[in-house]
Amino acid sequence: MLSELHEARLQAVLQLLTQLNIHRVADLGCGSGNLLQRLVHNPRFTTVIGVDASSEALAAARFALTVEGELPSALSLRQASLLDVQDCLKGLDAIVLLEVIEHLYPDSLSVLEQVLFADYQPTHVILTTPNADYNDVYGLLPGQL
């Protein structure tokens, strides 16, 4: 079950992708495919790529997205680090990182910046992060300032 806040973020990203007239999009750190499910069932999105480092998360996404034994034709799933360049992600209309950036080590953020903006060069990047105003346990996380 998704939290109300996560569901609101998913809807906001979907709305923004629609407003921006996006057709080719990747979800980096796609997890079990919550955003992918919304994208592949909308004919506007002709190319949908889900990338995650976790084989377990991708297996869950594959299970959730399989219809009559097959994945939707617009969808491809890739197991890869977000820091490793994937040629299929170059020049897309949009790349989404939904509640992902906080999982990266601070010293790898400059690598992600290079990969996103120099290597992939998407038209748009949509990035969401946790917000302390809407997360009761945010202040309880170790290492918080």
Coordinates of N, CA, C and O in Angstrom, one line a residue:
M1 N 0.8 -1.2 0.0 CA 0.0 0.0 0.0 C 0.9 1.2 0.0 O 1.8 1.3 0.8
L2 N 0.5 2.2 -0.8 CA 1.3 3.4 -1.0 C 0.8 4.5 0.0 O -0.4 4.6 0.3
S3 N 1.8 5.2 0.6 CA 1.4 6.3 1.4 C 0.7 7.4 0.6 O 0.9 7.5 -0.6
E4 N -0.1 8.2 1.3 CA -0.8 9.3 0.6 C 0.2 10.3 -0.1 O 0.0 10.8 -1.2
L5 N 1.3 10.5 0.6 CA 2.3 11.4 0.1 C 3.0 10.8 -1.1 O 3.2 11.5 -2.1
H6 N 3.3 9.5 -1.1 CA 4.0 8.9 -2.2 C 3.0 8.9 -3.4 O 3.4 9.2 -4.6
E7 N 1.8 8.6 -3.2 CA 0.7 8.6 -4.2 C 0.6 10.1 -4.8 O 0.5 10.2 -6.0
A8 N 0.7 11.1 -4.0 CA 0.6 12.4 -4.4 C 1.8 12.8 -5.3 O 1.6 13.5 -6.3
R9 N 3.0 12.3 -4.9 CA 4.2 12.6 -5.7 C 4.0 11.9 -7.1 O 4.4 12.4 -8.1
L10 N 3.6 10.6 -7.1 CA 3.4 9.9 -8.4 C 2.4 10.7 -9.3 O 2.7 10.8 -10.5
Q11 N 1.3 11.1 -8.7 CA 0.3 11.9 -9.5 C 0.9 13.2 -10.0 O 0.7 13.6 -11.2
A12 N 1.7 13.9 -9.2 CA 2.3 15.1 -9.6 C 3.3 14.9 -10.7 O 3.3 15.7 -11.7
V13 N 4.1 13.9 -10.6 CA 5.1 13.6 -11.7 C 4.3 13.3 -13.0 O 4.7 13.8 -14.1
L14 N 3.3 12.4 -12.9 CA 2.5 12.1 -14.1 C 1.9 13.3 -14.7 O 1.9 13.5 -16.0
Q15 N 1.4 14.2 -13.9 CA 0.8 15.4 -14.4 C 1.8 16.3 -15.1 O 1.6 16.8 -16.2
L16 N 3.0 16.4 -14.5 CA 4.0 17.2 -15.1 C 4.5 16.6 -16.4 O 4.7 17.4 -17.4
L17 N 4.7 15.3 -16.5 CA 5.1 14.7 -17.7 C 4.1 14.9 -18.8 O 4.4 15.2 -20.0
T18 N 2.8 14.9 -18.5 CA 1.8 15.2 -19.4 C 1.8 16.6 -19.9 O 1.7 16.9 -21.1
Q19 N 1.9 17.5 -18.9 CA 2.0 19.0 -19.3 C 3.2 19.3 -20.2 O 3.1 20.2 -21.0
L20 N 4.3 18.6 -20.0 CA 5.5 18.8 -20.8 C 5.5 18.1 -22.1 O 6.4 18.2 -22.9
N21 N 4.4 17.4 -22.4 CA 4.2 16.6 -23.6 C 5.4 15.6 -23.8 O 5.9 15.5 -24.9
I22 N 5.7 14.9 -22.7 CA 6.7 13.9 -22.7 C 6.2 12.6 -23.4 O 5.1 12.2 -23.1
H23 N 7.1 12.0 -24.2 CA 6.7 10.7 -24.8 C 7.7 9.6 -24.5 O 7.3 8.4 -24.4
R24 N 9.0 10.0 -24.3 CA 10.0 9.0 -24.0 C 10.6 9.3 -22.7 O 11.2 10.4 -22.5
V25 N 10.4 8.4 -21.7 CA 10.8 8.7 -20.3 C 11.5 7.5 -19.6 O 11.1 6.3 -19.9
A26 N 12.4 7.8 -18.7 CA 13.0 6.7 -17.9 C 12.8 7.1 -16.5 O 12.8 8.2 -16.1
D27 N 12.6 6.0 -15.7 CA 12.4 6.1 -14.2 C 13.6 5.5 -13.6 O 13.8 4.2 -13.6
L28 N 14.6 6.3 -13.2 CA 15.8 5.8 -12.5 C 15.6 5.5 -11.1 O 15.1 6.4 -10.3
G29 N 15.9 4.3 -10.7 CA 15.5 3.9 -9.3 C 14.1 3.5 -9.2 O 13.4 3.8 -8.3
C30 N 13.6 2.8 -10.2 CA 12.2 2.5 -10.4 C 11.6 1.6 -9.4 O 10.3 1.6 -9.2
G31 N 12.4 0.9 -8.6 CA 11.9 0.0 -7.6 C 10.9 -1.0 -8.1 O 11.2 -1.6 -9.2
S32 N 9.8 -1.2 -7.5 CA 8.8 -2.2 -7.9 C 7.9 -1.7 -9.0 O 7.0 -2.4 -9.3
G33 N 8.1 -0.5 -9.5 CA 7.4 0.0 -10.7 C 6.1 0.8 -10.4 O 5.3 0.9 -11.3
N34 N 6.0 1.5 -9.3 CA 4.8 2.3 -9.0 C 4.6 3.4 -10.1 O 3.5 3.5 -10.6
L35 N 5.6 4.1 -10.5 CA 5.5 5.1 -11.6 C 5.3 4.4 -12.9 O 4.5 4.8 -13.8
L36 N 6.1 3.4 -13.2 CA 6.0 2.7 -14.5 C 4.6 2.2 -14.7 O 4.2 2.2 -15.9
Q37 N 3.9 1.7 -13.7 CA 2.5 1.2 -13.9 C 1.6 2.3 -14.5 O 0.8 2.1 -15.3
R38 N 1.8 3.5 -14.0 CA 1.0 4.7 -14.5 C 1.4 5.1 -15.9 O 0.6 5.5 -16.7
L39 N 2.7 4.9 -16.2 CA 3.2 5.4 -17.5 C 2.8 4.4 -18.7 O 2.4 4.8 -19.7
V40 N 3.0 3.1 -18.4 CA 2.8 2.1 -19.5 C 1.3 2.0 -19.9 O 1.0 1.5 -21.0
H41 N 0.4 2.4 -19.0 CA -1.0 2.3 -19.3 C -1.6 3.6 -19.9 O -2.8 3.7 -20.1
N42 N -0.7 4.5 -20.3 CA -1.0 5.7 -20.9 C -0.4 5.8 -22.3 O 0.8 5.8 -22.4
P43 N -1.2 5.7 -23.4 CA -0.6 5.6 -24.7 C 0.3 6.8 -25.1 O 1.1 6.7 -26.1
R44 N 0.2 7.9 -24.4 CA 1.1 9.1 -24.6 C 2.6 8.7 -24.6 O 3.4 9.2 -25.3
F45 N 2.9 7.7 -23.6 CA 4.3 7.4 -23.4 C 4.7 6.2 -24.3 O 4.3 5.1 -24.1
T46 N 5.5 6.5 -25.3 CA 5.8 5.5 -26.3 C 7.1 4.7 -25.9 O 7.3 3.6 -26.4
T47 N 7.9 5.3 -25.1 CA 9.1 4.6 -24.6 C 9.2 4.8 -23.1 O 9.2 6.0 -22.6
V48 N 9.2 3.7 -22.3 CA 9.2 3.8 -20.9 C 10.3 2.8 -20.5 O 10.3 1.6 -20.8
I49 N 11.3 3.4 -19.8 CA 12.5 2.5 -19.3 C 12.6 2.6 -17.8 O 12.6 3.7 -17.2
G50 N 12.6 1.5 -17.2 CA 12.8 1.4 -15.7 C 14.2 0.9 -15.4 O 14.6 -0.1 -16.0
V51 N 14.9 1.6 -14.6 CA 16.3 1.2 -14.2 C 16.3 1.1 -12.7 O 15.9 2.0 -12.0
D52 N 16.9 0.0 -12.2 CA 17.1 -0.2 -10.8 C 18.3 -1.1 -10.6 O 18.5 -2.0 -11.4
A53 N 19.0 -0.9 -9.5 CA 20.2 -1.7 -9.2 C 19.7 -3.0 -8.5 O 20.5 -4.0 -8.6
S54 N 18.5 -3.1 -8.0 CA 18.1 -4.2 -7.3 C 17.3 -5.2 -8.2 O 16.3 -4.9 -8.8
S55 N 17.9 -6.4 -8.3 CA 17.2 -7.5 -9.1 C 15.8 -7.8 -8.5 O 14.9 -8.1 -9.2
E56 N 15.8 -7.8 -7.1 CA 14.5 -8.1 -6.5 C 13.4 -7.0 -6.8 O 12.3 -7.4 -7.1
A57 N 13.8 -5.8 -6.8 CA 12.8 -4.7 -7.1 C 12.4 -4.9 -8.6 O 11.2 -4.7 -8.9
L58 N 13.3 -5.2 -9.5 CA 12.9 -5.3 -10.9 C 12.1 -6.6 -11.1 O 11.2 -6.5 -11.9
A59 N 12.3 -7.6 -10.3 CA 11.4 -8.8 -10.4 C 10.0 -8.4 -10.0 O 9.0 -8.9 -10.6
A60 N 9.9 -7.6 -9.0 CA 8.6 -7.2 -8.5 C 7.9 -6.3 -9.6 O 6.7 -6.4 -9.8
A61 N 8.7 -5.4 -10.2 CA 8.2 -4.6 -11.2 C 7.7 -5.4 -12.4 O 6.6 -5.2 -13.0
R62 N 8.5 -6.3 -12.8 CA 8.2 -7.2 -13.9 C 6.9 -8.0 -13.7 O 6.0 -8.1 -14.5
F63 N 6.7 -8.5 -12.4 CA 5.5 -9.2 -12.1 C 4.3 -8.3 -12.1 O 3.3 -8.6 -12.7
A64 N 4.5 -7.1 -11.6 CA 3.3 -6.1 -11.5 C 2.9 -5.6 -12.9 O 1.8 -5.3 -13.1
L65 N 3.9 -5.6 -13.8 CA 3.6 -5.0 -15.1 C 3.3 -6.0 -16.2 O 3.0 -5.6 -17.3
T66 N 3.5 -7.3 -15.9 CA 3.2 -8.3 -17.0 C 1.7 -8.5 -17.2 O 1.0 -8.6 -16.2
V67 N 1.3 -8.4 -18.4 CA 0.0 -8.6 -18.8 C -0.1 -9.8 -19.8 O 0.6 -9.7 -20.8
E68 N -0.9 -10.8 -19.5 CA -1.0 -12.0 -20.3 C 0.4 -12.5 -20.7 O 0.6 -12.9 -21.9
G69 N 1.3 -12.6 -19.7 CA 2.6 -13.2 -19.9 C 3.6 -12.3 -20.6 O 4.7 -12.8 -20.8
E70 N 3.3 -11.1 -20.9 CA 4.3 -10.2 -21.5 C 4.3 -8.8 -20.9 O 3.3 -8.4 -20.4
L71 N 5.4 -8.2 -21.0 CA 5.5 -6.8 -20.6 C 4.9 -5.9 -21.8 O 5.0 -6.3 -22.9
P72 N 4.4 -4.8 -21.4 CA 3.9 -3.9 -22.5 C 5.0 -3.5 -23.4 O 6.2 -3.4 -23.0
S73 N 4.7 -3.3 -24.7 CA 5.7 -3.1 -25.7 C 6.5 -1.9 -25.6 O 7.7 -1.8 -26.0
A74 N 6.0 -0.9 -24.9 CA 6.7 0.4 -24.7 C 7.7 0.3 -23.6 O 8.5 1.2 -23.4
L75 N 7.7 -0.7 -22.8 CA 8.4 -0.8 -21.6 C 9.7 -1.7 -21.7 O 9.7 -2.8 -22.3
S76 N 10.8 -1.2 -21.1 CA 12.0 -2.1 -21.0 C 12.5 -1.8 -19.5 O 12.4 -0.7 -19.0
L77 N 13.0 -2.9 -19.0 CA 13.5 -2.9 -17.6 C 15.0 -3.2 -17.7 O 15.4 -4.1 -18.4
R78 N 15.8 -2.5 -16.9 CA 17.3 -2.7 -16.9 C 17.8 -2.7 -15.5 O 17.5 -1.8 -14.7
Q79 N 18.6 -3.7 -15.2 CA 19.3 -3.7 -13.9 C 20.6 -3.0 -14.1 O 21.5 -3.5 -14.8
A80 N 20.8 -1.9 -13.4 CA 22.1 -1.2 -13.5 C 22.2 -0.1 -12.4 O 21.1 0.3 -11.9
S81 N 23.4 0.3 -12.1 CA 23.6 1.4 -11.2 C 23.2 2.7 -11.9 O 23.4 2.8 -13.1
L82 N 22.7 3.6 -11.1 CA 22.3 4.9 -11.7 C 23.5 5.7 -12.1 O 23.4 6.7 -12.8
L83 N 24.7 5.2 -11.6 CA 25.9 6.0 -11.9 C 26.7 5.4 -13.2 O 27.7 6.0 -13.6
D84 N 26.2 4.3 -13.7 CA 26.8 3.8 -14.9 C 26.0 4.2 -16.2 O 24.7 4.1 -16.2
V85 N 26.6 4.7 -17.2 CA 26.0 5.2 -18.4 C 25.3 4.0 -19.1 O 26.0 3.0 -19.4
Q86 N 24.1 4.2 -19.5 CA 23.3 3.3 -20.3 C 22.9 4.0 -21.6 O 22.2 5.0 -21.5
D87 N 23.4 3.5 -22.7 CA 23.2 4.2 -24.0 C 21.7 4.4 -24.3 O 21.3 5.4 -24.9
C88 N 20.9 3.5 -23.9 CA 19.4 3.6 -24.1 C 18.8 4.8 -23.4 O 17.6 5.2 -23.8
L89 N 19.5 5.5 -22.5 CA 18.9 6.6 -21.8 C 19.3 7.9 -22.3 O 18.9 9.0 -21.9
K90 N 20.1 7.9 -23.4 CA 20.6 9.2 -23.9 C 19.6 9.8 -24.8 O 18.9 9.2 -25.6
G91 N 19.4 11.2 -24.6 CA 18.5 12.0 -25.4 C 17.0 11.7 -25.2 O 16.2 12.1 -26.0
L92 N 16.6 11.2 -24.0 CA 15.2 11.0 -23.8 C 14.5 12.3 -23.5 O 15.1 13.3 -23.2
D93 N 13.2 12.3 -23.6 CA 12.4 13.6 -23.3 C 12.5 13.9 -21.8 O 12.6 15.1 -21.4
A94 N 12.5 12.9 -20.9 CA 12.6 13.1 -19.5 C 13.2 11.9 -18.8 O 13.0 10.8 -19.2
I95 N 13.9 12.2 -17.7 CA 14.3 11.2 -16.8 C 13.8 11.6 -15.4 O 13.9 12.8 -15.0
V96 N 13.2 10.6 -14.7 CA 12.6 10.9 -13.4 C 13.4 10.1 -12.3 O 13.8 9.0 -12.5
L97 N 13.7 10.8 -11.2 CA 14.3 10.2 -10.0 C 13.3 10.5 -8.9 O 13.3 11.6 -8.3
L98 N 12.4 9.6 -8.6 CA 11.4 9.8 -7.7 C 11.8 9.1 -6.3 O 11.8 7.9 -6.2
E99 N 12.0 10.0 -5.4 CA 12.5 9.5 -4.0 C 13.6 8.6 -4.1 O 13.7 7.5 -3.5
V100 N 14.7 9.0 -4.9 CA 15.8 8.1 -5.1 C 17.1 8.8 -4.6 O 18.0 8.2 -4.0
I101 N 17.2 10.1 -4.8 CA 18.5 10.8 -4.6 C 19.0 10.6 -3.1 O 20.2 10.6 -2.9
E102 N 18.1 10.5 -2.2 CA 18.5 10.3 -0.8 C 19.1 9.0 -0.5 O 19.7 8.8 0.5
H103 N 19.1 8.1 -1.4 CA 19.7 6.8 -1.3 C 21.1 6.7 -1.8 O 21.8 5.7 -1.6
L104 N 21.6 7.8 -2.4 CA 23.0 7.8 -2.9 C 23.9 8.4 -1.9 O 23.5 9.3 -1.1
Y105 N 25.1 8.0 -1.9 CA 26.1 8.5 -1.0 C 26.5 9.9 -1.5 O 26.6 10.1 -2.7
P106 N 26.7 10.9 -0.6 CA 27.0 12.3 -1.0 C 28.2 12.4 -2.0 O 28.1 13.2 -2.9
D107 N 29.2 11.5 -1.9 CA 30.3 11.6 -2.8 C 30.0 11.1 -4.2 O 30.8 11.2 -5.1
S108 N 28.9 10.4 -4.4 CA 28.5 10.0 -5.7 C 27.6 10.9 -6.5 O 27.3 10.7 -7.6
L109 N 27.2 12.0 -5.8 CA 26.2 12.9 -6.4 C 26.8 13.6 -7.6 O 26.1 13.9 -8.6
S110 N 28.1 13.9 -7.6 CA 28.7 14.6 -8.7 C 28.8 13.6 -9.9 O 28.7 14.1 -11.1
V111 N 28.9 12.3 -9.7 CA 28.9 11.3 -10.8 C 27.5 11.3 -11.4 O 27.4 11.3 -12.6
L112 N 26.5 11.3 -10.5 CA 25.1 11.3 -11.0 C 24.9 12.5 -11.9 O 24.3 12.4 -13.0
E113 N 25.4 13.7 -11.4 CA 25.2 14.9 -12.2 C 25.8 14.8 -13.6 O 25.2 15.2 -14.6
Q114 N 27.0 14.2 -13.6 CA 27.7 14.0 -14.9 C 26.9 13.1 -15.8 O 26.7 13.4 -17.0
V115 N 26.5 12.0 -15.3 CA 25.7 11.0 -16.1 C 24.4 11.6 -16.6 O 24.1 11.5 -17.8
L116 N 23.7 12.3 -15.7 CA 22.4 12.8 -16.1 C 22.6 13.9 -17.2 O 21.9 13.9 -18.2
F117 N 23.4 14.9 -16.8 CA 23.4 16.1 -17.7 C 24.4 16.1 -18.8 O 24.1 16.8 -19.8
A118 N 25.5 15.5 -18.6 CA 26.5 15.4 -19.7 C 26.3 14.2 -20.6 O 26.4 14.4 -21.8
D119 N 26.1 13.1 -20.0 CA 26.0 11.9 -20.8 C 24.6 11.7 -21.4 O 24.4 11.4 -22.6
Y120 N 23.5 11.7 -20.6 CA 22.2 11.5 -21.1 C 21.5 12.7 -21.8 O 20.8 12.5 -22.7
Q121 N 21.7 13.8 -21.2 CA 21.2 15.1 -21.8 C 19.7 15.0 -22.1 O 19.3 15.3 -23.3
P122 N 18.9 14.6 -21.2 CA 17.4 14.6 -21.4 C 16.9 16.0 -21.6 O 17.5 17.0 -21.1
T123 N 15.8 16.2 -22.2 CA 15.1 17.5 -22.2 C 14.7 18.0 -20.9 O 14.9 19.2 -20.6
H124 N 14.2 17.1 -20.0 CA 13.8 17.4 -18.7 C 14.3 16.4 -17.7 O 14.4 15.2 -18.0
V125 N 14.6 16.8 -16.5 CA 14.9 16.0 -15.3 C 13.9 16.3 -14.2 O 13.8 17.5 -13.9
I126 N 13.2 15.3 -13.7 CA 12.3 15.5 -12.6 C 12.8 14.7 -11.4 O 13.0 13.5 -11.5
L127 N 13.1 15.4 -10.3 CA 13.7 14.8 -9.2 C 12.8 15.2 -7.9 O 12.6 16.3 -7.7
T128 N 12.4 14.2 -7.2 CA 11.7 14.5 -5.9 C 12.6 13.9 -4.8 O 13.4 13.0 -4.9
T129 N 12.4 14.5 -3.6 CA 13.1 14.2 -2.4 C 12.1 14.1 -1.2 O 11.0 14.7 -1.3
P130 N 12.5 13.4 -0.1 CA 11.6 13.4 1.0 C 11.5 14.9 1.6 O 12.4 15.7 1.4
N131 N 10.4 15.2 2.2 CA 10.2 16.5 2.8 C 9.9 16.4 4.3 O 8.9 15.7 4.7
A132 N 10.7 17.0 5.1 CA 10.5 16.9 6.5 C 9.2 17.4 7.0 O 8.6 16.9 8.0
D133 N 8.5 18.3 6.3 CA 7.2 18.8 6.7 C 6.1 17.8 6.7 O 5.1 17.9 7.3
Y134 N 6.3 16.7 5.8 CA 5.3 15.7 5.7 C 5.7 14.3 6.1 O 5.1 13.3 5.8
N135 N 6.8 14.2 6.9 CA 7.4 12.9 7.3 C 7.6 13.0 8.8 O 8.6 13.6 9.2
D136 N 6.8 12.3 9.5 CA 6.9 12.3 11.0 C 8.2 11.7 11.5 O 8.7 12.1 12.6
V137 N 8.9 10.8 10.8 CA 10.1 10.2 11.2 C 11.3 10.9 10.6 O 12.5 10.4 10.9
Y138 N 11.2 11.9 9.8 CA 12.3 12.5 9.1 C 13.4 12.9 10.1 O 14.6 12.6 9.9
G139 N 13.0 13.6 11.2 CA 14.0 14.0 12.2 C 14.6 12.9 13.0 O 15.6 13.2 13.7
L140 N 14.1 11.7 12.9 CA 14.7 10.6 13.6 C 15.7 9.8 12.9 O 16.4 8.9 13.4
L141 N 15.9 10.2 11.6 CA 16.9 9.5 10.8 C 18.3 9.9 11.3 O 18.6 11.0 11.6
P142 N 19.2 8.9 11.3 CA 20.6 9.1 11.7 C 21.3 10.1 10.8 O 21.0 10.1 9.6
G143 N 22.1 10.9 11.4 CA 22.9 11.9 10.5 C 22.2 13.1 10.2 O 22.7 13.9 9.4
Q144 N 21.0 13.4 10.7 CA 20.3 14.6 10.4 C 20.9 15.8 11.1 O 21.3 15.7 12.2
L145 N 20.9 16.9 10.4 CA 21.4 18.1 11.0 C 20.3 18.9 11.6 O 19.2 18.9 11.2

